Structures are given as C-alpha cells and as structure tokens.
Coordinates of C-alpha atoms in Angstrom, one line a residue:
X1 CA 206.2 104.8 40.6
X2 CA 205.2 106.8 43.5
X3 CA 203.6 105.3 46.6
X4 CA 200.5 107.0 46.5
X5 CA 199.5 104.6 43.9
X6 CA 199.8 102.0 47.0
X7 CA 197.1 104.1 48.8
X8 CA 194.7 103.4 45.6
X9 CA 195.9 99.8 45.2
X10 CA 194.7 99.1 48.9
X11 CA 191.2 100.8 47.8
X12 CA 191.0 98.5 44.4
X13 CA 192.0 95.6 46.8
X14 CA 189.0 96.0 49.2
X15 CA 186.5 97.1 46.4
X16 CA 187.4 94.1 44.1
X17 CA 186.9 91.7 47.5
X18 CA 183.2 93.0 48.3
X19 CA 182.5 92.9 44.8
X20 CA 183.4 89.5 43.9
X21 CA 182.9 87.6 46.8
X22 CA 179.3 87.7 47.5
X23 CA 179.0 84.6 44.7
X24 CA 180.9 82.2 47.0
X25 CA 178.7 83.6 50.0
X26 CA 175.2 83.0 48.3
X27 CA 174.1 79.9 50.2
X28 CA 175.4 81.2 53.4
X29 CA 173.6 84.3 53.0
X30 CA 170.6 82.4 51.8
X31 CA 170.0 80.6 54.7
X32 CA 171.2 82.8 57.0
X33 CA 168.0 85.3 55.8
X34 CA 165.5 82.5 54.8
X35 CA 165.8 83.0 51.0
X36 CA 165.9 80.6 47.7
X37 CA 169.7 81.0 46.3
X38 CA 168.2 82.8 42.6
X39 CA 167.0 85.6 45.2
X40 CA 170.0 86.1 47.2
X41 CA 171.8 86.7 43.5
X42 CA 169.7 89.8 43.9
X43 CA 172.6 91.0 46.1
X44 CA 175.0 90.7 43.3
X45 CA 172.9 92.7 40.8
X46 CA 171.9 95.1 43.6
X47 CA 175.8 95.9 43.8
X48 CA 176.3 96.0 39.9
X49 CA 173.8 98.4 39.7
X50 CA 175.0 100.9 42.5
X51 CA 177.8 100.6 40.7
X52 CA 176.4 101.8 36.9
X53 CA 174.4 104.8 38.5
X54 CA 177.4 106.1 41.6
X55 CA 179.9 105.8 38.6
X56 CA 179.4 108.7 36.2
X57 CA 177.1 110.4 38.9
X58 CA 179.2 110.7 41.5
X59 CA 182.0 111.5 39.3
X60 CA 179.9 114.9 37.5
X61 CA 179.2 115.9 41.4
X62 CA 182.4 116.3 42.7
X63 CA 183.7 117.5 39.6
X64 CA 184.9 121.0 41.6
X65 CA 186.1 119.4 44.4
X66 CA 189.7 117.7 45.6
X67 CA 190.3 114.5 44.1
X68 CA 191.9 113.5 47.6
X69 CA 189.0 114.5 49.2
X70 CA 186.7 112.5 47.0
X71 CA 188.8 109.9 47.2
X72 CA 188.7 109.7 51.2
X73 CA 185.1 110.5 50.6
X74 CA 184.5 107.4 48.5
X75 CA 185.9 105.5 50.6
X76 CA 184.0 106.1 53.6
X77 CA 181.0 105.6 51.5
X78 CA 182.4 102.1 50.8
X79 CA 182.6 101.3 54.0
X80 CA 179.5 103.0 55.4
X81 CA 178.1 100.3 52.8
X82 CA 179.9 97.2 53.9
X83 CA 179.2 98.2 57.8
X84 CA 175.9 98.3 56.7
X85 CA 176.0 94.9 55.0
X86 CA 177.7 93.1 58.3
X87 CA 174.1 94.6 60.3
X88 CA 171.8 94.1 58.0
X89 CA 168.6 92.9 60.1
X90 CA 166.8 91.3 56.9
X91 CA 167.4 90.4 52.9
X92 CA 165.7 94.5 52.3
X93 CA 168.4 96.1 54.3
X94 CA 170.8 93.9 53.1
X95 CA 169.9 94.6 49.4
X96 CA 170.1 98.3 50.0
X97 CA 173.2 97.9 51.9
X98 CA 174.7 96.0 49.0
X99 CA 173.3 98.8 46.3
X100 CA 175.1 101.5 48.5
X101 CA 178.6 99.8 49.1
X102 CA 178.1 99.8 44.9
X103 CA 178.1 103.7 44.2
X104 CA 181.2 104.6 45.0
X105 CA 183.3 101.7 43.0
X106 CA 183.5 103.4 39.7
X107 CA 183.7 106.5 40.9
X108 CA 186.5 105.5 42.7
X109 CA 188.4 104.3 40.0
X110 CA 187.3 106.6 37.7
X111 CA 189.0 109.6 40.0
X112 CA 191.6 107.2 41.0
X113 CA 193.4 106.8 37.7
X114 CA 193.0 110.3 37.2
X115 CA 195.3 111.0 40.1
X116 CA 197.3 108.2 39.3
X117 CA 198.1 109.2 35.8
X118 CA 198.7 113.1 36.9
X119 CA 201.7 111.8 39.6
X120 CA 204.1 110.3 37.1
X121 CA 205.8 111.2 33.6
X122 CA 203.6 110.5 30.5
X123 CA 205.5 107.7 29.2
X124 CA 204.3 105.8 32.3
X125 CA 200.9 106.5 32.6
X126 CA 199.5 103.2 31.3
X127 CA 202.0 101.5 34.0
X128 CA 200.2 104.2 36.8
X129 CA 196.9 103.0 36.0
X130 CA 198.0 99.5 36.0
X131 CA 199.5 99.5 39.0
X132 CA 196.0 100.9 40.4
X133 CA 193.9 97.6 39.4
X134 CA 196.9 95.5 40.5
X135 CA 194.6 95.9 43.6
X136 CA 191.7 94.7 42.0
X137 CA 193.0 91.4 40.5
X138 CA 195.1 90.7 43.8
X139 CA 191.3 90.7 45.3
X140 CA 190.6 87.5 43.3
X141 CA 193.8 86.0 43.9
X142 CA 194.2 86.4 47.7
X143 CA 190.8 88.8 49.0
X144 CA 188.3 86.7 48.1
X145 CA 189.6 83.3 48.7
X146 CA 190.2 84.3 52.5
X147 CA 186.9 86.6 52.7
X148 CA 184.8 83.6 51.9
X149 CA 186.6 81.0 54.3
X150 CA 186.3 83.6 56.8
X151 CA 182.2 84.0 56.0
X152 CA 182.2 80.5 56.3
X153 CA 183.7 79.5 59.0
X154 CA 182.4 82.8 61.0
X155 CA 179.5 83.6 59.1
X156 CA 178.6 86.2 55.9
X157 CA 178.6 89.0 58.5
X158 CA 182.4 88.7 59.4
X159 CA 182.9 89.0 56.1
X160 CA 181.8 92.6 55.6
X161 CA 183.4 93.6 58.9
X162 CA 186.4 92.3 57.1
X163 CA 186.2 94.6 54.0
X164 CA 185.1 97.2 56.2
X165 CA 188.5 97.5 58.0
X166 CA 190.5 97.4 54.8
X167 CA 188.6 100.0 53.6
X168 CA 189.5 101.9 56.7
X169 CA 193.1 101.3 56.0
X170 CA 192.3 102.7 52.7
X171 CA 191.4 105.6 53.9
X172 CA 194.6 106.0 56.2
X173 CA 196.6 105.4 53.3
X174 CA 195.3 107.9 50.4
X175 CA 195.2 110.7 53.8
X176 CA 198.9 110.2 54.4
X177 CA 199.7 109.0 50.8
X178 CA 198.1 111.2 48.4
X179 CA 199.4 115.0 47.6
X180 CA 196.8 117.7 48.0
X181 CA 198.3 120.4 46.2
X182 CA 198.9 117.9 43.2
X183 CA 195.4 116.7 42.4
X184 CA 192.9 119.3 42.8
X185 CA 190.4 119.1 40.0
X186 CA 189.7 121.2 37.3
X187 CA 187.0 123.4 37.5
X188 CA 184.7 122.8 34.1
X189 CA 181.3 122.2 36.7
X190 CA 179.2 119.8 36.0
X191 CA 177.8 121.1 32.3
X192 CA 181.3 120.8 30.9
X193 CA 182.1 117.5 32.8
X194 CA 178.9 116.1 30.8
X195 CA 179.6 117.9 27.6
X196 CA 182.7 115.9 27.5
X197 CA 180.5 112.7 26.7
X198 CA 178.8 113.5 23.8
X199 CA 181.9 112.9 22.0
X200 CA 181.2 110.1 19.2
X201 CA 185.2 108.9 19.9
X202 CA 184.4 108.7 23.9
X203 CA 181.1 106.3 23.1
X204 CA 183.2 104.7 20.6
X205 CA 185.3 103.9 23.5
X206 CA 183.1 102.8 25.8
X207 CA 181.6 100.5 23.0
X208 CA 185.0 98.8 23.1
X209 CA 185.1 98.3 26.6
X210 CA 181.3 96.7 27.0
X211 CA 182.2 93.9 24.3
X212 CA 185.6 93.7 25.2
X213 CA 185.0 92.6 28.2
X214 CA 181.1 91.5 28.1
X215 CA 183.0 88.5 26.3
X216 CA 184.9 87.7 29.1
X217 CA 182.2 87.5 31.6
X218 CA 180.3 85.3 28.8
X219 CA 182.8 82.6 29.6
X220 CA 183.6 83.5 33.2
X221 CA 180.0 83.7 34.4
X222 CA 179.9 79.9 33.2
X223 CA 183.3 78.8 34.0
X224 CA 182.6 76.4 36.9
X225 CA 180.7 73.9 35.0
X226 CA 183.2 73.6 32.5
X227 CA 186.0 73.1 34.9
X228 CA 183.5 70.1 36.6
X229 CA 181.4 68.7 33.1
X230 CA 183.5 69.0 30.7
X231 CA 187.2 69.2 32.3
X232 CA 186.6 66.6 35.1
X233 CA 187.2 69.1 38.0
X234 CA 186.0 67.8 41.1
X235 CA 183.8 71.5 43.1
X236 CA 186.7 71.5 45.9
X237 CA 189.1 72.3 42.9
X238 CA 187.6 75.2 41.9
X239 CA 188.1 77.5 44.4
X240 CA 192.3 76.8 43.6
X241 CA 190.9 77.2 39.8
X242 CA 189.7 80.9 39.9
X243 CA 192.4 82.1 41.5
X244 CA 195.0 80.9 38.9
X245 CA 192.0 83.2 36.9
X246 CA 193.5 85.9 39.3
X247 CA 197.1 85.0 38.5
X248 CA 196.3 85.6 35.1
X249 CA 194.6 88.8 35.3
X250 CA 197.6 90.0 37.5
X251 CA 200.2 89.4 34.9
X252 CA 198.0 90.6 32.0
X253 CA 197.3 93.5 33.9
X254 CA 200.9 94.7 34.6
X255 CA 202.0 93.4 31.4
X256 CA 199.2 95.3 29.9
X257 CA 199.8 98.5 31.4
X258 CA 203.9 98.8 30.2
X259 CA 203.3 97.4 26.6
X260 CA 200.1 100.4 26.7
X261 CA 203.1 102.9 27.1
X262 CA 204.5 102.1 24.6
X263 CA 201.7 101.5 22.1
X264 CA 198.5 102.2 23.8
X265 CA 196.4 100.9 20.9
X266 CA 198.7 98.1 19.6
X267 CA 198.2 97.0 23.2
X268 CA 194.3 97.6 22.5
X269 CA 194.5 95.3 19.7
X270 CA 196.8 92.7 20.5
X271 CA 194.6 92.4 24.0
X272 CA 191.5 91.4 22.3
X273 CA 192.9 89.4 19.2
X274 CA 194.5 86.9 22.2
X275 CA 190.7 87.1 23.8
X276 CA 189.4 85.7 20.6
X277 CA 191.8 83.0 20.0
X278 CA 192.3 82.0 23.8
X279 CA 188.0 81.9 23.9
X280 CA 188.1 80.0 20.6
X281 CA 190.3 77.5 22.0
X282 CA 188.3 77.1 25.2
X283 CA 186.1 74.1 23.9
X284 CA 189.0 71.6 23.0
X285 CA 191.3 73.5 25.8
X286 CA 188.6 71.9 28.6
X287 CA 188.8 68.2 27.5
X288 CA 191.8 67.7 29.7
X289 CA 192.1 69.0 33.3
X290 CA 196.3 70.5 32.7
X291 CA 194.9 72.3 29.8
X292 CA 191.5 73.7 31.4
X293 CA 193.8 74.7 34.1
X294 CA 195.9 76.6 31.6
X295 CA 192.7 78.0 29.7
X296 CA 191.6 79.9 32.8
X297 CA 195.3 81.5 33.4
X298 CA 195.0 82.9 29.6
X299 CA 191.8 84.3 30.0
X300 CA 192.3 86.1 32.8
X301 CA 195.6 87.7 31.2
X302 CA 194.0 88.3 27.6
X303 CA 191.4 90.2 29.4
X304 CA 193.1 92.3 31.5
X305 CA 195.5 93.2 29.2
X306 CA 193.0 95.5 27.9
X307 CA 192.3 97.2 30.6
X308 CA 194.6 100.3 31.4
X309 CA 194.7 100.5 27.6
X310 CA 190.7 101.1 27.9
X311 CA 190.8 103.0 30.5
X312 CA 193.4 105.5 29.1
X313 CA 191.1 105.7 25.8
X314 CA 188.1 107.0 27.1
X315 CA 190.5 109.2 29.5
X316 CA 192.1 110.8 26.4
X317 CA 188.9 111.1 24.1
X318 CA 187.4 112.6 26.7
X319 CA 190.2 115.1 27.9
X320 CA 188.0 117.9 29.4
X321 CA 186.6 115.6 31.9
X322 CA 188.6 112.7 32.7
X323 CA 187.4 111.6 35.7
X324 CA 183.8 111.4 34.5
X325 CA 185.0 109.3 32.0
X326 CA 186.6 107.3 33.5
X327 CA 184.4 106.2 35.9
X328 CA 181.5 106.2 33.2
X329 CA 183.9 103.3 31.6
X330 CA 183.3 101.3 34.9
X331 CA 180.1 101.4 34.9
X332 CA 180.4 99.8 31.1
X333 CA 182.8 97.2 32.9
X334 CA 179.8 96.2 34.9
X335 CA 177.1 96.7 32.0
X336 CA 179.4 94.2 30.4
X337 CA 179.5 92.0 33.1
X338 CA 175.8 91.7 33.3
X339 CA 175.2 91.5 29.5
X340 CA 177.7 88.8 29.1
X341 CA 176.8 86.9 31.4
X342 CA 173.3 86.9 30.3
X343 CA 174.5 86.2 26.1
X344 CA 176.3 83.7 27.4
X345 CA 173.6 82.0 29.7
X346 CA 171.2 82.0 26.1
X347 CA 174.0 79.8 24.6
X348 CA 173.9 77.4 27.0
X349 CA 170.1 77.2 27.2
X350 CA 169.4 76.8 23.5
X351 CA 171.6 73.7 24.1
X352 CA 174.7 74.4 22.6
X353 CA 177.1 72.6 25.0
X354 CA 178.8 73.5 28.3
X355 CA 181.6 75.0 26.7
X356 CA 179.4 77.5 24.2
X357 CA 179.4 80.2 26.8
X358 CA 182.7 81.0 25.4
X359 CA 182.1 80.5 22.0
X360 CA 179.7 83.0 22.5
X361 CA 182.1 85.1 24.5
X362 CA 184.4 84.9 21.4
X363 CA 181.9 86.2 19.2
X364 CA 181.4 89.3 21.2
X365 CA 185.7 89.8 21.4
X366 CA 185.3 90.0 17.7
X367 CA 182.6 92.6 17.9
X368 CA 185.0 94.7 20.3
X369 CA 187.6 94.6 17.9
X370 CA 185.0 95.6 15.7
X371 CA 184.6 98.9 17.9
X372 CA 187.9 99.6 18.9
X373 CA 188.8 99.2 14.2
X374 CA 186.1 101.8 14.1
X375 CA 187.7 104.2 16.8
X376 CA 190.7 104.4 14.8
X377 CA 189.4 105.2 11.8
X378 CA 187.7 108.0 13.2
X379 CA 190.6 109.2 14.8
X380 CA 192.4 108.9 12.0
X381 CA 189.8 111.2 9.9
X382 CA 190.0 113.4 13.0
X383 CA 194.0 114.0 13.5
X384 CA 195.6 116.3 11.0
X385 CA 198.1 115.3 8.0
X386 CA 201.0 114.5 9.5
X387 CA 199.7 115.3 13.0
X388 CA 200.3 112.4 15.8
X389 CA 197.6 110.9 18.1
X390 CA 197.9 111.7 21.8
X391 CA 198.6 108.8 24.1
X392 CA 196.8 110.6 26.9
X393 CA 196.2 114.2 28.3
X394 CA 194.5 115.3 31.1
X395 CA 195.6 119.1 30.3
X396 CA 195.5 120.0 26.8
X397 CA 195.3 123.3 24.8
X398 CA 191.6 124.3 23.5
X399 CA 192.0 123.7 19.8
X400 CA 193.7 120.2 21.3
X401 CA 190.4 119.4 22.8
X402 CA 188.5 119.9 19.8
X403 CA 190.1 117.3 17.7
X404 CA 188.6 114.9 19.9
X405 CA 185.1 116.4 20.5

C-alpha cells in the first residue's frame, strides 16, 4: 500500500471528527448561543445537507481538473468551514458555517478513492479504499471522544480550532504525499461526468447503499437508550460504548475491504446478510449489559463491511465518471443516515419498544439485499455468455463502458 493513502486517511480522520461529533456538543453549543437542544440538532442536519448537495456537485465541477489539486482544494474548504464554525458570532453563522464545512465531505471521498484505487494493482483496490475510511472509523474511536472532552472542558469553539488544524495537516500530507502526474483526471467535462448516472445499474447501486446503511443508522440513531433502558447502562458508560461501535467498524472495514478483493459482491452479500441477523438479534442481545456491549461491536463491523464493496460498485457501474459517483454514493450514505434515523424514530413512537429501532433497521437490511439481488441480475442479463463481470475499472475500452450503461 502506498503512503499517499496516509495523506487521505488523515483527511477521512478530520472529516469523520467534525461530522460526528457535534451530537455530543449539542448542549454546550445550546447554551453557549441561547437555543432549545431540538434547534441546535439543526447543526447536524445543516452539515448532512452540505454534504448531499457539495457531493455529486462539486465532484461534476472539477471534473477537468487535478484530482491532487481538488483534493488540497477540498480540504481548504473543510477547514475554511470549521474556522468558520470556531467564530461563529450567533446560531445563523454557525448554521451556515456548519452547511459549508459539509460540501466538501463527499466530494472528498468520492475523488479520494478514485486516486486511491488508480495507485495500487487491481487485486487490491478494495484494500486501497478501505484503507481510505480507516480514517473515518478511527474518528469514532479516538477523534471524537477527545474532540468532545476538549469542547467540554475548553468550550465548543476549541473544538473546531481542533479539526481545523488536522485538516491543515491534511493538506500538508496529500501536497507532499500524493503524485501529480499519476492522478490527473479524465477529461469527459461535465455532460459526460452526468451522463454517467443515468445508468439503471449505478442507481441500482446507490439503492443498495441508502438501505444498506439507512438500516444501520435506524438502530444507531437510537442506540443510547437501549444501552441505558433496556441494557442497564449507566449515561457515563456510553461514551466507552460507542467507541467499541468504532472498534467494530474498524475491523469490518479492513476486513471488508481484503475479502472485497477477492469477491467484491460475495463481500456485498455476506456484509448485509450479518446486518440482518446481528439487527435481529439486537432485542434479546440488550437484555444483559456483556452482550449489549458485544451487540454494538457487531454492528459496527456488519456495517462497514459493506462499505469499500459499495463504494467500488457504483465506481465500476459508473466507469466513465468515477469520481462523480463516487461521491454521489456519499451523499446516499448521508440520505441514509437521515432516513434511517427518521424510520427508525416512527418505530419507537408508535410504541413498539426501545429496542424496535433496530427491528426496523433490520427490515430495511433486507430491503438492501433486496437491491443489491436486483443489481446482479441485471448485470447478469447485461454481461455476455461466458463473459466475466469486472471487479472495478476506472479506464475501460468504449464497447467495455457500454455494457454497464
């Protein structure tokens, strides 16, 4: 693996902490700006939607430009955005602040795995990518654990300052680390980087990854009260609780990404079968506080275990414009995180227990497999007797590309 893929890890490190870690901020930030706690969630839907319109936009507008460039570009964005946040006079300027340290998230990864994938061999792409979000679920094991003790023993503002220096190291590291010569970006323009979408197999994709992991965040979203109501958790506990989530999603993630070289949709599969039985098994796995605690590691490995596989799919079904794709499948990452959140809040208001959330959640992992059966059949009408499916291509002869348009 080359180190470069360090230089995008430190990015996904810093992106995942600002993301994540204004929901242990909230009361801080609350009564810091004189706001009830409901409106200061604003912030946190003010980020998730920064994040679904900078994804594919930002993505189609630097189409013809250096991919290290947008990447240092991206960045700087980011932490224009969190500098922002730290300064923020009032709850407006915060909100904005928050929106813009959103945009360039999926963008970020979306060009990010592009260049990761294009720097190694092709029977270790899915370990590339992998190694990208490693970043990202480090955050939630180590980033946002010390961002929020630092907001709250030196205030929300501290915080931001915090991520704003790691994206500055960031952007050190992809200047130094990243190859020039070996990442500039095809030049399709921005018709033929949107012409890429309209393939039925790309949306097919994308379908997967929105109830793949909207069910996650049906259970996650809701997990605290389960650890505390039903598993017997005292609130101080938590805090050690979600990051053994982290632990989890660490493993599943690197274990996800070398199994997906070997069988990208095997991987596909086998990730969202173990999401269905480990969400099944949440209700009698939180009547005792070892197995709760064992619950939350599995979920967070089922899940990610999924997600360089998912990545890689919409990469490969949309081959003549990979990096639009790929950050359009983070903005479904965060479309899934608001919709599951909300079918899983629906549960739990018509009164179905504490623990329905991810009942719910399981129901939605069923749909994804769903999806994902449908995607293969289609590729399988679509590749030719005898022919073999590609595992992923950035660069790809024409009458390659059609078979997937």
């Amino acid at each position: 693996m080359p180190l470069a893929l360090l230089a995008l890890a430190v990015g996904a490190f810093g992106i995942g902490t600002t993301e994540f870690v204004m929901m242990g901020l909230l009361p801080d930030v609350a009564d810091d700006l004189h706001v009830s706690i409901p409106t200061a969630g604003h912030l946190v839907s003010a980020y998730a939607l920064g994040v679904v319109i900078g994804a594919p936009l930002l993505a189609a507008l630097t189409a013809r430009m250096s991919r290290r460039t947008v990447l240092i570009g991206l960045m700087a964005l980011f932490v224009a955005g969190n500098a922002l946040s730290a300064f923020a006079p009032g709850y407006d300027s915060l909100l904005a602040a928050r929106f813009l340290s959103g945009l360039p998230h999926g963008a970020f990864f979306g060009v990010g795995a592009v260049v990761a994938t294009a720097m190694v061999p092709p029977e270790c792409k899915a370990r590339s990518v992998s190694l990208m979000f490693l970043g990202l679920t480090v955050a939630n094991v180590a980033g946002v654990p010390v961002a929020t003790l630092m907001g709250q023993h030196l205030g929300w503002r501290a915080t931001f300052l915090g991520v704003s220096a790691i994206g500055i190291a960031a952007i050190a590291a992809l200047a130094l680390l990243i190859p020039a010569d070996r990442v500039a970006a095809p030049r399709t323009g921005l018709r033929g980087e949107l012409a890429a979408l309209r393939s039925l197999p790309v949306w097919l994709a994308l379908g997967t990854t929105v109830a793949g992991f909207g069910a996650l965040f049906a259970a996650y979203s809701y997990v605290t009260p389960m650890l505390t109501d039903s598993a017997g958790f005292a609130e101080g506990s938590v805090t050690v609780l979600l990051a053994l989530f982290g632990v989890g999603a660490t493993a599943g993630n690197l274990v996800g990404g070398r199994l997906a070289d070997h069988s990208l949709r095997g991987t596909l599969f086998g990730g969202l079968v173990s999401l269905v039985v480990v969400l099944g098994l949440f209700p009698l796995l939180m009547s005792t506080q070892w197995s709760a605690a064992l619950a939350v590691i599995l979920l967070g490995a089922a899940a990610f275990i999924t997600g360089s596989p998912l990545q890689l799919m919409v990469m490969e079904k949309a081959s003549a414009a990979p990096s639009l794709a790929s950050s359009a499948n983070q903005a479904a990452f965060n479309l899934a995180n608001a919709g599951g959140a909300w079918i899983g809040g629906l549960a739990l208001a018509a009164g179905f227990g504490v623990t329905s959330p991810a009942l719910a959640g399981a129901g939605l992992a069923v749909l994804g497999l769903g999806v994902a059966g449908v995607a293969y059949a289609v590729d399988r009408r679509r590749v030719p007797a005898g022919g073999r499916e590609r595992v992923i291509a950035t660069h790809v002869p024409q009458e390659a590309e059609a078979l997937h348009r």
